[in-house]
Amino acid sequence: MDELRTCQRELRGALLPADHPDRLERALKDRNRRAFSNLLLVALHREQPIPARHLARGASLLPDARVLAAVAPRCTGDLAQPLLVAVRDGRLSPLSMLVALRLVARSRPREAAAWTRALARRTLPAETEDLLAAFADELGDADLNTVLEAEGLPYASPEARRDWKALDALASGPVLACLPEDPPPAALSGFTVRREGAKVGRNEPCPCGSGRKYKKCCVGSDAMPSLSADQLAAMEGPELVGLAEVPAELVPVWIDALVLRLELDRATELIEEHGAEPEVLDAALSQAAWAERDDLLPRLAAQAEELPLAARLRMASASERLDLLEEAARDEPSLELAYGALDGGAPGLAVH
């Protein structure tokens, strides 16, 4: 199952393991994109119930927005909350974020509109801009329309409305219709990497990050290039998490890339093991505060000599936050204070 490439032809006849719920949890923990997508799609294809809570961490592992549009409405339980968590997490593409927010709007339109306003202020691909304009028409939110006008985004086009209808149709037809019929080309960000150092066992996970066993992936490929800093920095989050190890001199680049991709669990493990540059650790702390990762903040704080304002606010009690802001105001510019309060879980103070 983990070794299949995501396409209709290969998943249509795939068997669903009896322990697929446990495997889904493992795939989420390991950030294994292929295993999670395949298990989820085959389970839904076999009409097995999948709790929507898996989407909080799993939405960013799905191949694209079409797959999210097809699988999310088929999941059981409250859909809005896990999708809002996935949006806040920051690892969704702009188009996937927009698809998620449109699903959230069915039950929580005000929150969907607020996050859509934030999305509208970003630099977006033309296709996403068109779909966002059509979604704004559906929401009818005056504040969102004001943001769209200020950003110069287009009015909703007939083509965008048709595109939304096509995405909606994915939730009612065969679930595998969201995939290409044949396997896409196999690639790891356009290159293949090999672990340097100790020998890898044939049944161990391949250190290239594919999720496959070494014997069925890179074994015997002596011509593969070694990993470079540029290649490491260009990898996507799940690929970075899947690496077993990298050469010692590239560990700082690995940690920096993980923090940049918001893969905070693996980044925290490596920071505890190897340490990190102060600016990287500061970024990890601020992002952990923004993501409300109260489980990671103490671990990261233990590695730092000084905490950013966002982390201090997040770890403080409500009664201590005003004192922290007053103290920080003596040294920090007002904009830094605002961002620190926003990331630290005090949006009202940030606005003030």
CSV table of C-alpha atoms in Angstrom, one decimal:
chain,number,residue,atom,x,y,z
A,1,MET,CA,0.0,0.0,0.0
A,2,ASP,CA,2.7,2.5,1.0
A,3,GLU,CA,4.6,1.7,-2.2
A,4,LEU,CA,1.8,2.5,-4.7
A,5,ARG,CA,1.9,5.8,-6.5
A,6,THR,CA,-1.3,7.8,-6.3
A,7,CYS,CA,-3.4,7.2,-9.4
A,8,GLN,CA,-6.7,5.7,-10.3
A,9,ARG,CA,-5.4,2.6,-12.0
A,10,GLU,CA,-3.2,1.4,-9.2
A,11,LEU,CA,-5.6,2.3,-6.3
A,12,ARG,CA,-8.8,1.0,-7.9
A,13,GLY,CA,-7.8,-2.7,-7.1
A,14,ALA,CA,-5.8,-2.1,-4.0
A,15,LEU,CA,-6.7,-4.0,-0.9
A,16,LEU,CA,-7.4,-2.1,2.3
A,17,PRO,CA,-5.3,-3.4,5.3
A,18,ALA,CA,-7.4,-4.4,8.3
A,19,ASP,CA,-5.2,-2.2,10.5
A,20,HIS,CA,-5.7,0.9,8.2
A,21,PRO,CA,-6.7,3.2,11.1
A,22,ASP,CA,-3.4,2.5,12.9
A,23,ARG,CA,-1.5,2.9,9.6
A,24,LEU,CA,-3.2,6.3,9.0
A,25,GLU,CA,-2.1,7.4,12.4
A,26,ARG,CA,1.5,6.3,11.7
A,27,ALA,CA,1.5,8.0,8.3
A,28,LEU,CA,0.4,11.3,10.0
A,29,LYS,CA,3.0,11.0,12.6
A,30,ASP,CA,5.8,10.3,10.0
A,31,ARG,CA,4.4,12.9,7.6
A,32,ASN,CA,4.4,10.2,5.0
A,33,ARG,CA,2.5,11.8,2.1
A,34,ARG,CA,2.2,8.8,-0.1
A,35,ALA,CA,1.1,6.3,2.6
A,36,PHE,CA,-1.5,8.7,4.0
A,37,SER,CA,-3.0,9.7,0.7
A,38,ASN,CA,-3.2,6.1,-0.6
A,39,LEU,CA,-4.7,4.7,2.6
A,40,LEU,CA,-7.3,7.5,2.9
A,41,LEU,CA,-8.4,7.2,-0.8
A,42,VAL,CA,-8.6,3.4,-0.7
A,43,ALA,CA,-10.6,3.5,2.5
A,44,LEU,CA,-13.1,6.0,1.1
A,45,HIS,CA,-13.2,4.0,-2.2
A,46,ARG,CA,-14.1,1.0,-0.1
A,47,GLU,CA,-16.7,3.1,1.7
A,48,GLN,CA,-15.0,2.9,5.0
A,49,PRO,CA,-15.6,5.7,7.5
A,50,ILE,CA,-12.7,8.1,8.0
A,51,PRO,CA,-12.9,10.7,10.9
A,52,ALA,CA,-12.6,14.3,9.8
A,53,ARG,CA,-10.1,14.9,12.6
A,54,HIS,CA,-7.4,13.3,10.4
A,55,LEU,CA,-7.6,16.3,8.1
A,56,ALA,CA,-6.1,18.7,10.8
A,57,ARG,CA,-2.7,17.2,10.2
A,58,GLY,CA,-3.4,15.3,7.0
A,59,ALA,CA,-4.9,17.9,4.6
A,60,SER,CA,-1.4,19.2,3.9
A,61,LEU,CA,-0.3,15.7,2.9
A,62,LEU,CA,-2.9,15.3,0.1
A,63,PRO,CA,-1.5,15.7,-3.4
A,64,ASP,CA,-3.5,18.7,-4.4
A,65,ALA,CA,-6.7,20.8,-3.9
A,66,ARG,CA,-8.8,18.4,-6.1
A,67,VAL,CA,-8.1,15.5,-3.8
A,68,LEU,CA,-9.0,17.7,-0.7
A,69,ALA,CA,-12.3,18.7,-2.4
A,70,ALA,CA,-13.1,15.0,-3.1
A,71,VAL,CA,-12.2,13.5,0.3
A,72,ALA,CA,-13.0,16.1,2.9
A,73,PRO,CA,-16.8,16.1,2.5
A,74,ARG,CA,-16.8,12.3,2.7
A,75,CYS,CA,-15.1,12.3,6.1
A,76,THR,CA,-17.3,11.8,9.2
A,77,GLY,CA,-17.8,14.1,12.2
A,78,ASP,CA,-17.2,17.9,12.4
A,79,LEU,CA,-15.4,19.0,9.3
A,80,ALA,CA,-15.0,22.7,10.0
A,81,GLN,CA,-12.7,22.5,13.0
A,82,PRO,CA,-10.0,20.2,11.6
A,83,LEU,CA,-10.0,22.2,8.4
A,84,LEU,CA,-9.5,25.5,10.3
A,85,VAL,CA,-6.6,23.9,12.2
A,86,ALA,CA,-5.1,22.9,8.8
A,87,VAL,CA,-5.6,26.4,7.5
A,88,ARG,CA,-4.0,27.9,10.6
A,89,ASP,CA,-1.1,25.4,10.4
A,90,GLY,CA,0.1,27.2,7.3
A,91,ARG,CA,1.2,24.2,5.3
A,92,LEU,CA,-1.6,24.2,2.7
A,93,SER,CA,-1.1,25.6,-0.7
A,94,PRO,CA,-3.2,28.7,-1.4
A,95,LEU,CA,-5.7,26.8,-3.6
A,96,SER,CA,-6.1,24.0,-1.0
A,97,MET,CA,-6.6,26.6,1.7
A,98,LEU,CA,-9.3,28.2,-0.4
A,99,VAL,CA,-11.0,24.8,-0.9
A,100,ALA,CA,-10.8,24.2,2.8
A,101,LEU,CA,-12.3,27.6,3.7
A,102,ARG,CA,-15.2,27.1,1.3
A,103,LEU,CA,-16.0,23.9,3.1
A,104,VAL,CA,-15.7,25.6,6.5
A,105,ALA,CA,-18.1,28.4,5.3
A,106,ARG,CA,-21.0,25.9,5.2
A,107,SER,CA,-21.1,25.9,9.0
A,108,ARG,CA,-18.8,28.7,10.1
A,109,PRO,CA,-19.0,31.5,7.5
A,110,ARG,CA,-17.7,34.3,9.7
A,111,GLU,CA,-14.4,32.4,10.5
A,112,ALA,CA,-14.1,31.4,6.8
A,113,ALA,CA,-14.5,35.0,5.7
A,114,ALA,CA,-11.9,36.2,8.2
A,115,TRP,CA,-9.3,33.7,7.0
A,116,THR,CA,-10.2,34.4,3.3
A,117,ARG,CA,-9.5,38.1,3.9
A,118,ALA,CA,-6.0,37.1,5.1
A,119,LEU,CA,-5.5,34.9,2.1
A,120,ALA,CA,-6.6,37.7,-0.2
A,121,ARG,CA,-3.7,39.8,1.0
A,122,ARG,CA,-1.2,37.3,-0.2
A,123,THR,CA,0.3,37.1,-3.7
A,124,LEU,CA,-1.8,34.4,-5.4
A,125,PRO,CA,-1.7,32.5,-8.7
A,126,ALA,CA,-4.3,33.8,-11.2
A,127,GLU,CA,-6.4,30.7,-10.9
A,128,THR,CA,-6.7,31.1,-7.2
A,129,GLU,CA,-7.5,34.8,-7.5
A,130,ASP,CA,-10.4,34.0,-9.8
A,131,LEU,CA,-11.8,31.2,-7.5
A,132,LEU,CA,-11.4,33.5,-4.5
A,133,ALA,CA,-13.5,36.2,-6.2
A,134,ALA,CA,-16.2,33.7,-6.9
A,135,PHE,CA,-16.1,32.4,-3.4
A,136,ALA,CA,-16.4,36.0,-2.1
A,137,ASP,CA,-19.6,36.5,-4.1
A,138,GLU,CA,-21.0,33.4,-2.4
A,139,LEU,CA,-20.1,34.6,1.1
A,140,GLY,CA,-21.4,38.2,0.6
A,141,ASP,CA,-19.1,39.5,3.3
A,142,ALA,CA,-18.7,43.2,3.1
A,143,ASP,CA,-15.3,43.3,4.8
A,144,LEU,CA,-14.0,40.7,2.4
A,145,ASN,CA,-15.2,42.6,-0.6
A,146,THR,CA,-13.4,45.7,0.7
A,147,VAL,CA,-10.2,43.7,0.9
A,148,LEU,CA,-10.6,42.4,-2.6
A,149,GLU,CA,-11.1,45.9,-4.0
A,150,ALA,CA,-8.1,47.2,-2.1
A,151,GLU,CA,-5.9,44.4,-3.4
A,152,GLY,CA,-7.2,44.9,-7.0
A,153,LEU,CA,-8.5,41.3,-7.3
A,154,PRO,CA,-10.8,40.5,-10.2
A,155,TYR,CA,-14.5,40.1,-10.2
A,156,ALA,CA,-15.9,36.6,-10.3
A,157,SER,CA,-15.8,35.2,-13.8
A,158,PRO,CA,-18.2,32.6,-15.3
A,159,GLU,CA,-15.2,30.3,-15.7
A,160,ALA,CA,-14.4,30.5,-12.0
A,161,ARG,CA,-18.0,29.6,-11.1
A,162,ARG,CA,-17.8,26.6,-13.4
A,163,ASP,CA,-14.5,25.6,-11.8
A,164,TRP,CA,-16.1,25.6,-8.4
A,165,LYS,CA,-19.0,23.4,-9.7
A,166,ALA,CA,-16.4,21.0,-11.0
A,167,LEU,CA,-14.7,20.9,-7.6
A,168,ASP,CA,-18.0,20.3,-5.9
A,169,ALA,CA,-18.8,17.5,-8.2
A,170,LEU,CA,-15.7,15.6,-7.0
A,171,ALA,CA,-17.4,15.1,-3.6
A,172,SER,CA,-20.3,13.2,-5.1
A,173,GLY,CA,-18.8,11.0,-7.9
A,174,PRO,CA,-16.3,8.2,-7.5
A,175,VAL,CA,-13.7,9.3,-5.0
A,176,LEU,CA,-10.8,8.2,-7.2
A,177,ALA,CA,-11.9,10.5,-10.0
A,178,CYS,CA,-9.9,13.2,-8.4
A,179,LEU,CA,-6.7,11.4,-9.4
A,180,PRO,CA,-5.0,11.0,-12.8
A,181,GLU,CA,-5.7,7.6,-14.4
A,182,ASP,CA,-2.0,6.6,-14.7
A,183,PRO,CA,0.9,7.2,-12.3
A,184,PRO,CA,2.6,10.6,-12.4
A,185,PRO,CA,6.3,10.7,-12.9
A,186,ALA,CA,8.2,9.6,-9.8
A,187,ALA,CA,10.3,12.5,-8.4
A,188,LEU,CA,11.6,13.9,-5.2
A,189,SER,CA,11.6,17.6,-5.9
A,190,GLY,CA,13.2,16.8,-9.2
A,191,PHE,CA,16.2,14.8,-7.8
A,192,THR,CA,17.1,11.7,-5.9
A,193,VAL,CA,19.3,11.7,-2.8
A,194,ARG,CA,21.2,9.0,-1.0
A,195,ARG,CA,22.1,8.6,2.7
A,196,GLU,CA,25.8,9.0,3.4
A,197,GLY,CA,27.4,7.0,6.3
A,198,ALA,CA,26.2,3.8,7.9
A,199,LYS,CA,24.9,1.0,5.7
A,200,VAL,CA,21.1,0.8,5.3
A,201,GLY,CA,19.3,-2.5,5.9
A,202,ARG,CA,17.3,-3.8,3.0
A,203,ASN,CA,14.1,-3.7,5.0
A,204,GLU,CA,14.6,-0.3,6.5
A,205,PRO,CA,12.8,2.8,5.2
A,206,CYS,CA,14.8,4.2,2.2
A,207,PRO,CA,16.7,7.3,3.4
A,208,CYS,CA,15.7,9.1,0.2
A,209,GLY,CA,12.4,9.9,1.9
A,210,SER,CA,10.1,8.0,-0.5
A,211,GLY,CA,8.5,6.0,2.2
A,212,ARG,CA,9.4,2.7,0.5
A,213,LYS,CA,11.7,0.0,1.8
A,214,TYR,CA,15.3,0.4,0.8
A,215,LYS,CA,15.3,-2.9,-1.2
A,216,LYS,CA,12.4,-1.6,-3.3
A,217,CYS,CA,13.7,1.9,-3.9
A,218,CYS,CA,17.3,3.0,-4.1
A,219,VAL,CA,19.3,-0.2,-3.3
A,220,GLY,CA,22.0,-0.7,-6.0
A,221,SER,CA,21.7,2.8,-7.3
A,222,ASP,CA,25.4,3.7,-7.0
A,223,ALA,CA,25.2,6.5,-9.5
A,224,MET,CA,22.9,8.7,-7.4
A,225,PRO,CA,24.3,12.1,-6.5
A,226,SER,CA,24.9,13.0,-2.8
A,227,LEU,CA,22.6,15.5,-1.1
A,228,SER,CA,23.5,19.2,-1.5
A,229,ALA,CA,22.5,22.2,0.5
A,230,ASP,CA,20.5,23.6,-2.5
A,231,GLN,CA,18.6,20.3,-2.9
A,232,LEU,CA,17.9,20.1,0.8
A,233,ALA,CA,16.5,23.7,0.9
A,234,ALA,CA,14.3,23.0,-2.1
A,235,MET,CA,12.6,19.9,-0.6
A,236,GLU,CA,9.0,20.0,0.5
A,237,GLY,CA,8.1,19.4,4.1
A,238,PRO,CA,7.1,15.7,4.0
A,239,GLU,CA,10.3,14.9,2.1
A,240,LEU,CA,12.4,16.7,4.7
A,241,VAL,CA,10.7,14.8,7.5
A,242,GLY,CA,11.3,11.5,5.7
A,243,LEU,CA,15.1,11.9,5.5
A,244,ALA,CA,16.7,9.5,7.9
A,245,GLU,CA,19.8,11.7,8.3
A,246,VAL,CA,22.0,14.1,6.3
A,247,PRO,CA,25.7,14.8,6.3
A,248,ALA,CA,26.7,16.6,9.5
A,249,GLU,CA,27.6,19.8,7.7
A,250,LEU,CA,24.1,20.0,6.2
A,251,VAL,CA,22.2,19.6,9.5
A,252,PRO,CA,21.8,23.4,10.0
A,253,VAL,CA,20.3,23.7,6.5
A,254,TRP,CA,18.0,20.7,7.2
A,255,ILE,CA,16.8,22.3,10.5
A,256,ASP,CA,16.3,25.7,8.8
A,257,ALA,CA,14.3,24.1,5.9
A,258,LEU,CA,12.1,22.2,8.4
A,259,VAL,CA,11.3,25.4,10.3
A,260,LEU,CA,10.6,27.3,7.1
A,261,ARG,CA,8.2,24.5,6.0
A,262,LEU,CA,6.5,24.5,9.5
A,263,GLU,CA,7.5,20.9,10.1
A,264,LEU,CA,8.0,21.8,13.8
A,265,ASP,CA,7.9,18.3,15.3
A,266,ARG,CA,11.0,17.0,13.4
A,267,ALA,CA,12.7,20.4,13.7
A,268,THR,CA,12.3,20.3,17.4
A,269,GLU,CA,13.8,16.8,17.6
A,270,LEU,CA,16.8,17.9,15.6
A,271,ILE,CA,17.3,21.2,17.6
A,272,GLU,CA,17.3,19.2,20.8
A,273,GLU,CA,19.9,16.9,19.3
A,274,HIS,CA,22.1,19.3,17.4
A,275,GLY,CA,21.2,22.8,18.5
A,276,ALA,CA,20.4,25.6,16.1
A,277,GLU,CA,21.4,29.1,15.2
A,278,PRO,CA,19.7,31.8,17.4
A,279,GLU,CA,17.7,33.2,14.5
A,280,VAL,CA,16.4,29.7,13.5
A,281,LEU,CA,15.5,28.9,17.0
A,282,ASP,CA,13.7,32.2,17.3
A,283,ALA,CA,11.7,31.5,14.2
A,284,ALA,CA,10.8,28.0,15.5
A,285,LEU,CA,9.6,29.4,18.8
A,286,SER,CA,7.5,32.1,17.1
A,287,GLN,CA,6.0,29.6,14.7
A,288,ALA,CA,5.3,27.2,17.5
A,289,ALA,CA,3.5,30.0,19.4
A,290,TRP,CA,1.5,30.9,16.3
A,291,ALA,CA,0.5,27.2,15.7
A,292,GLU,CA,-0.5,26.9,19.4
A,293,ARG,CA,2.0,24.0,19.8
A,294,ASP,CA,2.1,24.2,23.6
A,295,ASP,CA,3.6,20.7,23.6
A,296,LEU,CA,6.7,22.0,21.7
A,297,LEU,CA,7.2,25.4,23.2
A,298,PRO,CA,8.8,24.2,26.5
A,299,ARG,CA,11.2,21.9,24.6
A,300,LEU,CA,12.3,24.7,22.3
A,301,ALA,CA,12.4,27.2,25.1
A,302,ALA,CA,14.9,25.0,26.9
A,303,GLN,CA,17.3,25.4,24.0
A,304,ALA,CA,17.1,29.2,23.9
A,305,GLU,CA,18.9,31.9,25.9
A,306,GLU,CA,16.2,34.4,25.2
A,307,LEU,CA,12.6,33.9,24.0
A,308,PRO,CA,10.8,35.9,21.3
A,309,LEU,CA,7.8,37.9,22.5
A,310,ALA,CA,5.3,35.5,20.9
A,311,ALA,CA,6.6,32.5,22.8
A,312,ARG,CA,6.7,34.5,26.1
A,313,LEU,CA,3.1,35.6,25.6
A,314,ARG,CA,1.9,32.1,24.6
A,315,MET,CA,3.6,30.5,27.7
A,316,ALA,CA,2.3,33.2,30.1
A,317,SER,CA,-1.0,33.4,31.9
A,318,ALA,CA,-3.6,35.8,30.8
A,319,SER,CA,-2.9,38.1,33.8
A,320,GLU,CA,0.8,38.2,32.9
A,321,ARG,CA,0.4,39.2,29.2
A,322,LEU,CA,-0.2,42.9,29.7
A,323,ASP,CA,2.9,43.2,32.0
A,324,LEU,CA,5.0,41.4,29.3
A,325,LEU,CA,3.7,43.8,26.6
A,326,GLU,CA,4.4,46.8,28.8
A,327,GLU,CA,7.9,45.6,29.4
A,328,ALA,CA,8.5,44.8,25.7
A,329,ALA,CA,7.2,48.2,24.7
A,330,ARG,CA,10.2,49.9,26.2
A,331,ASP,CA,12.5,48.2,23.6
A,332,GLU,CA,10.4,46.9,20.7
A,333,PRO,CA,8.9,48.9,17.8
A,334,SER,CA,5.1,49.0,17.8
A,335,LEU,CA,4.9,46.7,14.7
A,336,GLU,CA,7.1,44.1,16.4
A,337,LEU,CA,4.8,44.3,19.5
A,338,ALA,CA,1.7,43.8,17.3
A,339,TYR,CA,3.1,40.8,15.5
A,340,GLY,CA,4.4,39.3,18.8
A,341,ALA,CA,0.9,39.7,20.3
A,342,LEU,CA,-0.7,38.2,17.3
A,343,ASP,CA,1.6,35.2,17.1
A,344,GLY,CA,1.4,34.8,20.9
A,345,GLY,CA,-2.3,34.3,21.0
A,346,ALA,CA,-3.4,37.8,22.0
A,347,PRO,CA,-5.1,39.2,18.8
A,348,GLY,CA,-7.1,41.8,20.7
A,349,LEU,CA,-3.9,43.2,22.2
A,350,ALA,CA,-2.3,43.1,18.7
A,351,VAL,CA,-5.0,45.2,17.2
A,352,HIS,CA,-4.8,47.6,20.1
